Coordinates of C-alpha atoms in Angstrom, one line a residue:
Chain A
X852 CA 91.0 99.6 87.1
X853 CA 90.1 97.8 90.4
X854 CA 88.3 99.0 93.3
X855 CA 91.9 99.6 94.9
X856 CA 92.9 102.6 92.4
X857 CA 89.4 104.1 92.9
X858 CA 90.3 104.8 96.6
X859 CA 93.5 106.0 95.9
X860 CA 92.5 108.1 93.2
X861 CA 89.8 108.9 95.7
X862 CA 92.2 109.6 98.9
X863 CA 94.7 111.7 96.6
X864 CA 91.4 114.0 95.7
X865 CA 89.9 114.4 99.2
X866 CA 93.4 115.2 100.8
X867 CA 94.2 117.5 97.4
X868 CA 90.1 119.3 98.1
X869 CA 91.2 119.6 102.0
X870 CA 94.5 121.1 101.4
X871 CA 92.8 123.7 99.1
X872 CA 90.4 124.6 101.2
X873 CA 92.7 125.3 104.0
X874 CA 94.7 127.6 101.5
X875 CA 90.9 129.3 101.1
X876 CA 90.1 129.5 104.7
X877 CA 93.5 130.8 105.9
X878 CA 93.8 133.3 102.4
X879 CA 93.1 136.9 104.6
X880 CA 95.8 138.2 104.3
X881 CA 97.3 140.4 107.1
X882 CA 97.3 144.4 105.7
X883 CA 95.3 146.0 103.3
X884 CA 97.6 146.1 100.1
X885 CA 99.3 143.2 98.7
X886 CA 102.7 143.3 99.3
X887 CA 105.4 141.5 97.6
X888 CA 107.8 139.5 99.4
X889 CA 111.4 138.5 98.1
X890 CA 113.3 135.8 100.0
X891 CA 116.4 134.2 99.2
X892 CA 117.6 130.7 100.9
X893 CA 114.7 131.4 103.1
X894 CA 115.4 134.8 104.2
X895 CA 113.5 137.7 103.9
X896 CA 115.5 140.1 101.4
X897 CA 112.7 142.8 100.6
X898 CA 109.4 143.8 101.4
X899 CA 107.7 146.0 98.8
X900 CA 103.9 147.2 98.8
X901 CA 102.6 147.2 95.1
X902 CA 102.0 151.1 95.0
X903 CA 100.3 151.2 91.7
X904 CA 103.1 152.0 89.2
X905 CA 105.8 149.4 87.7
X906 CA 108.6 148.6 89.3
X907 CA 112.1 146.7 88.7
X908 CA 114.1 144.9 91.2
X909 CA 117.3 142.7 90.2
X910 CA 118.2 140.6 92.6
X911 CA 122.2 139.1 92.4
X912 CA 122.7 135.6 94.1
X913 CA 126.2 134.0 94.0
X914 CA 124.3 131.3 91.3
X915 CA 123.2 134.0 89.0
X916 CA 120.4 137.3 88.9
X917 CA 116.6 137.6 88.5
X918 CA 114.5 140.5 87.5
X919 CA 111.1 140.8 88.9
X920 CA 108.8 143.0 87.9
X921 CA 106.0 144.5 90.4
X922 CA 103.1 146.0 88.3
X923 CA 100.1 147.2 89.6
X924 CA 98.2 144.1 90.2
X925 CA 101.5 141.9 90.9
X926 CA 104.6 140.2 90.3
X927 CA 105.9 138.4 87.5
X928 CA 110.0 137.0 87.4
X929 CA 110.8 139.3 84.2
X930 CA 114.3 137.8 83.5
X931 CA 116.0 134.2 84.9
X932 CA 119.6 133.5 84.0
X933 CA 119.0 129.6 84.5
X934 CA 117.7 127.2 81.4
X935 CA 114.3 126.2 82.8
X936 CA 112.9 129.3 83.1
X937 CA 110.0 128.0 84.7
X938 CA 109.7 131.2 87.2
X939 CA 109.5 132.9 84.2
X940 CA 107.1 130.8 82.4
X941 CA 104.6 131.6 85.5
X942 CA 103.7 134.7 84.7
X943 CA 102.0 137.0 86.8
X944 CA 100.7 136.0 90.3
X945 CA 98.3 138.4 91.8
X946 CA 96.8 136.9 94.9
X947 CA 97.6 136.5 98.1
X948 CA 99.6 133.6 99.3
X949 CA 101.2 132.9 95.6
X950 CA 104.1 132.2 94.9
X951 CA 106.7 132.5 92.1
X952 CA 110.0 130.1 92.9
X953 CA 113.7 130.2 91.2
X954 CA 114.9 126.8 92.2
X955 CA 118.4 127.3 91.1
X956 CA 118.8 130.7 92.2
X957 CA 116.6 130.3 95.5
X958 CA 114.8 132.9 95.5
X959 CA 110.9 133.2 96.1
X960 CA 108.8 136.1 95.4
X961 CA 105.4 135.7 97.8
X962 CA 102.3 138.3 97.5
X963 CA 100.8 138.8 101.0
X964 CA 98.1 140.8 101.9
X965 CA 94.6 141.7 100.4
X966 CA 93.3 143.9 97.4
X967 CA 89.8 143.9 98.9
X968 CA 86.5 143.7 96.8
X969 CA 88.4 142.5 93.8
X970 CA 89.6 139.2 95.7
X971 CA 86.1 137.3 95.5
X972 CA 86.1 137.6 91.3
X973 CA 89.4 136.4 91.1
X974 CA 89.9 133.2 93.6
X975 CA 89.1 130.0 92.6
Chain B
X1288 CA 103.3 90.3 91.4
X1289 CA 105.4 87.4 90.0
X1290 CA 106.4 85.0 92.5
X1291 CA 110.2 85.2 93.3
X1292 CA 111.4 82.0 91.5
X1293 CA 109.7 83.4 88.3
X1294 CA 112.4 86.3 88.4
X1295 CA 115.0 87.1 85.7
X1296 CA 118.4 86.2 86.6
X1297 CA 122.0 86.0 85.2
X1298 CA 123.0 88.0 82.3
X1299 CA 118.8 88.5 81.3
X1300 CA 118.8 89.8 84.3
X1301 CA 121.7 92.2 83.5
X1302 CA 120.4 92.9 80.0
X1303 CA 116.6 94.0 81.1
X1304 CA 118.1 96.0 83.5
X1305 CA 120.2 97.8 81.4
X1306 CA 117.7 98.0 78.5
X1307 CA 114.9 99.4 80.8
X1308 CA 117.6 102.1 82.3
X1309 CA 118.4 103.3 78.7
X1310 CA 114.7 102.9 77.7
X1311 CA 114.0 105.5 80.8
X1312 CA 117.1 108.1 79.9
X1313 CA 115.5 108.0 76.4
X1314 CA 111.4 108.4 77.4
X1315 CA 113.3 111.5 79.8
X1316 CA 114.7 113.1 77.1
X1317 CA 111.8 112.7 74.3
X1318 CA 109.4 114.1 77.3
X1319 CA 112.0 117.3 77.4
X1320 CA 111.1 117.8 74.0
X1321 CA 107.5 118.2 74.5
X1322 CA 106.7 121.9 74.1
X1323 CA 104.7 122.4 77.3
X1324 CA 105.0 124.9 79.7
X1325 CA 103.0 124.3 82.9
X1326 CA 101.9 127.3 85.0
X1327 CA 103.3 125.2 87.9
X1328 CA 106.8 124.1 87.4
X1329 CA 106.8 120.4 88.2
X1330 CA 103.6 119.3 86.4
X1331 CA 104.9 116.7 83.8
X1332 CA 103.8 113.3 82.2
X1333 CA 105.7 111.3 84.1
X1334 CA 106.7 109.1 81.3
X1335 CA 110.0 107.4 82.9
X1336 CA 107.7 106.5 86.1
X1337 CA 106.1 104.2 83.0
X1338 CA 109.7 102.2 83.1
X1339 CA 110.3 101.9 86.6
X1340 CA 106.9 100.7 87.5
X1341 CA 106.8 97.9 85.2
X1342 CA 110.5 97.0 86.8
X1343 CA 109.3 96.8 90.4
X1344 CA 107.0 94.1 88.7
X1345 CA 109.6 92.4 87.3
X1346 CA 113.0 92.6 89.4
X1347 CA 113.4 93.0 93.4
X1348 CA 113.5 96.2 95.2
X1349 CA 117.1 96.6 95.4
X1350 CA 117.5 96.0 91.5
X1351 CA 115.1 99.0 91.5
X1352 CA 116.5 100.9 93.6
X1353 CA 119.7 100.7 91.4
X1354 CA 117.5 101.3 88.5
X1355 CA 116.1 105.0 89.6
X1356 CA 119.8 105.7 90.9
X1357 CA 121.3 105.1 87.9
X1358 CA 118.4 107.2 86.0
X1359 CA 118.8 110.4 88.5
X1360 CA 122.7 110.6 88.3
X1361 CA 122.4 109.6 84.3
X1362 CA 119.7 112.5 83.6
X1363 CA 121.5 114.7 85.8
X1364 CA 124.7 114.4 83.6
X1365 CA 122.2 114.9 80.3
X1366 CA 120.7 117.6 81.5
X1367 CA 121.2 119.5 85.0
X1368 CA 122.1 121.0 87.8
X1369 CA 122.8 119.9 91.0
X1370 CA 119.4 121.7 92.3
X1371 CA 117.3 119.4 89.8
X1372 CA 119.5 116.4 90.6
X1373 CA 118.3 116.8 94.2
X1374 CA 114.9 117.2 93.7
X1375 CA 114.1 114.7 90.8
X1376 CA 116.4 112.2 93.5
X1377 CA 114.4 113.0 96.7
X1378 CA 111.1 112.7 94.2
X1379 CA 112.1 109.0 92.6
X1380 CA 113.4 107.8 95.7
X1381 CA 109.6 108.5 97.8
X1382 CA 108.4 107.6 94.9
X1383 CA 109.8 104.3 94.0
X1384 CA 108.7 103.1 98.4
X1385 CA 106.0 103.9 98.1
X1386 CA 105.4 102.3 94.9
X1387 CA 106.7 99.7 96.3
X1388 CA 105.2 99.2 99.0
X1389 CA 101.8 99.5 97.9
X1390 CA 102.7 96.4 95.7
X1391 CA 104.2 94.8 98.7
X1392 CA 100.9 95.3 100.8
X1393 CA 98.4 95.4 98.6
X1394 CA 99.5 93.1 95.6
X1395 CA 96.8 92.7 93.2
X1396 CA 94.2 94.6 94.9
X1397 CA 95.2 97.5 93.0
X1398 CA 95.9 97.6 89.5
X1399 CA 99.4 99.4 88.0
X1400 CA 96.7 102.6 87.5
X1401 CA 96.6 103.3 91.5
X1402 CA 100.3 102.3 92.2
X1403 CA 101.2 105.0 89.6
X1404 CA 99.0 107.6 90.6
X1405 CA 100.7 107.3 94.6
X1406 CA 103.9 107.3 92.8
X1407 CA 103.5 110.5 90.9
X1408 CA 101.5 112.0 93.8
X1409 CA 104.5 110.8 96.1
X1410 CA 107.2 112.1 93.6
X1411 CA 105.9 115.6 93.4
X1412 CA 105.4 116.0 96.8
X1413 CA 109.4 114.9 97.3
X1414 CA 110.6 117.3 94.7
X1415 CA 108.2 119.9 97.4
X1416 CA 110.0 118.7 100.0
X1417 CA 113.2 119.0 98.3
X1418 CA 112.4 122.4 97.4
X1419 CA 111.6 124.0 100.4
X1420 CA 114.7 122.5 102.4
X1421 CA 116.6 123.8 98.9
X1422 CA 114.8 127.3 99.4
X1423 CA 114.4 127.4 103.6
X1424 CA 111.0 128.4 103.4
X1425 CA 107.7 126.2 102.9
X1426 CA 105.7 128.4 100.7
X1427 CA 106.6 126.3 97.7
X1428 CA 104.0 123.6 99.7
X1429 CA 101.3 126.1 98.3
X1430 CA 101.3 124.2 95.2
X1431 CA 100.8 120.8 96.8
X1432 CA 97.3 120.4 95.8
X1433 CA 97.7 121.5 92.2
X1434 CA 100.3 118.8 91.4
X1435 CA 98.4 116.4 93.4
X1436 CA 95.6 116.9 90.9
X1437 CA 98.0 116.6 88.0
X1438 CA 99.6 113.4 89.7
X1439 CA 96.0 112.0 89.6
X1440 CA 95.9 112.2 85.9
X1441 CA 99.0 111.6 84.6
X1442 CA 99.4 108.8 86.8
X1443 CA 96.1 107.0 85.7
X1444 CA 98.1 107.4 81.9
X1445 CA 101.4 106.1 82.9
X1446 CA 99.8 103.3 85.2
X1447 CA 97.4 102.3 82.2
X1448 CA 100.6 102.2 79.6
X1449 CA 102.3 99.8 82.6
X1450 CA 99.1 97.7 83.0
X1451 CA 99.0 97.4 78.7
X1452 CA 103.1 96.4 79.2
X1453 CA 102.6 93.8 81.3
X1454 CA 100.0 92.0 79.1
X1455 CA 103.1 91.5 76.4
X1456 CA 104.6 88.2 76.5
X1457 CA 107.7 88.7 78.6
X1458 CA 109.8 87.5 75.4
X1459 CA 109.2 90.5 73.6
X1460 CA 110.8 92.5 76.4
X1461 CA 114.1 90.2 77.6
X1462 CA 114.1 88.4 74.1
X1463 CA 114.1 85.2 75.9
X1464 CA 111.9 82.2 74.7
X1465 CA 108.5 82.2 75.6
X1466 CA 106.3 83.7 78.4
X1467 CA 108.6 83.8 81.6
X1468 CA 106.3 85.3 83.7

């Protein structure tokens, strides 16, 4: 190692500490609940507030179907019809400004919003 | 960096090539094999970066450049689709300038370890960038900083194993006789 990799290690860090820090300053979100977001190619395609019970939504794309499930807490990607299955592998996001992507399918499932007291014990 | 006369040429040139393509196909695929399942998809060793590195030492940017090609469409025949084709593309090809470049600039006032960890930083955010123009939307930016991180690490690995390669005699690689370096 030379004094060369140490800044960029050390550059890579700072910028990777700043990013996070914006995502922490800029993490109110804009209502009260969380509310899950589903896009696909970009646009939104439902809006749904987690109410408290479970939910299913299957979305159908022209590459293939997802099921997402919205529990109490948050959103998971319950099925993928793709072999990576890395949505899937996620698990469950629950705070705001997460975000669960199918790459092939192109969907993105986004949690907006607050859940109040409960957000300090969980962040970071 | 070696100095340009010092370069392989002819048919070694060919052969390297060639051997260090199918040695990055093969690393790929043995990586796939690795149970892991990140919480963020795109966190992953990195291994192939090990191969292309240690060619931008040895052969000129365009042979490089013909190098990571060759691996993207190759991989993407193994095993994908055209979504993963795009992004692991966009990702090699930032990747591999800026790997480049630092080399270029900086030649041996960094070690393999920092070119690495720009290129793994630099290839994750391309498959971002891919992403969100994949997905129209930049939300999948929110995990930026994660695989930044993860780039730090796996790129100090990957850049050590590169440094450790490029203390072999150059015989051992190209089968030619005696240290060409």
């Amino acid at each position: 190692m030379r004094r060369g990799d140490l800044v960029v290690i050390g550059a890579v860090l700072a910028l990777a500490a700043v990013l996070l820090g914006w995502q922490w300053a800029t993490r109110t979100g804009s209502g009260d609940v969380l509310t899950a977001e589903i896009y696909h190619m970009g646009e939104l395609y439902l809006e749904i507030p987690l109410a408290g019970g479970e939910q299913l939504f299957h979305v159908e794309t022209e590459s293939g179907g997802n099921v997402i499930l919205l529990t109490a807490d948050g959103v998971r990607m319950l099925e993928a019809d793709c072999p990576g299955q890395e949505c899937v592998h996620m698990g469950e996001i629950r705070r705001h400004g997460q975000t669960i992507a199918c790459l092939p399918n192109r969907i993105v499932v986004r949690l907006t919003g607050t859940t109040g007291e409960e957000y300090d014990a969980v962040a970071g | 960096m070696p100095s340009r006369d010092s370069r392989l040429t002819g048919t070694r040139r060919l052969s390297t090539l060639a051997l260090l393509l199918s040695c990055a196909l093969m690393i790929g695929v043995v990586e796939r094999m690795i149970p892991f399942q990140p919480p963020v998809p795109g966190v992953r060793l990195g291994l192939p970066n090990v191969v292309i590195l240690f060619a931008l030492y040895l052969f000129s940017f365009r042979d490089c450049l013909l190098l990571v090609l060759m691996k993207c469409v190759l991989t993407a025949l193994f095993a994908g689709s055209f979504p993963s084709f795009f992004y692991s593309l966009t990702g090699s090809l930032l990747s591999l300038a800026g790997m480049y470049l630092m080399i270029r600039l900086l030649g041996e006032r960094v070690s393999p370890v920092g070119v690495s960890v720009a290129g793994a930083v630099l290839h994750n955010t391309g498959q971002l960038l891919a992403a969100s123009l994949l997905m129209g939307t930049l939300f999948t930016m929110a995990w930026l900083p994660v695989l930044m991180v993860s780039g730090v690490i796996t790129g100090v690995l990957t850049g050590a194993a590169v440094g450790m390669l490029r203390r072999l005699p150059m015989n051992v690689i190209t089968g030619g006789h005696g240290g060409r370096r």
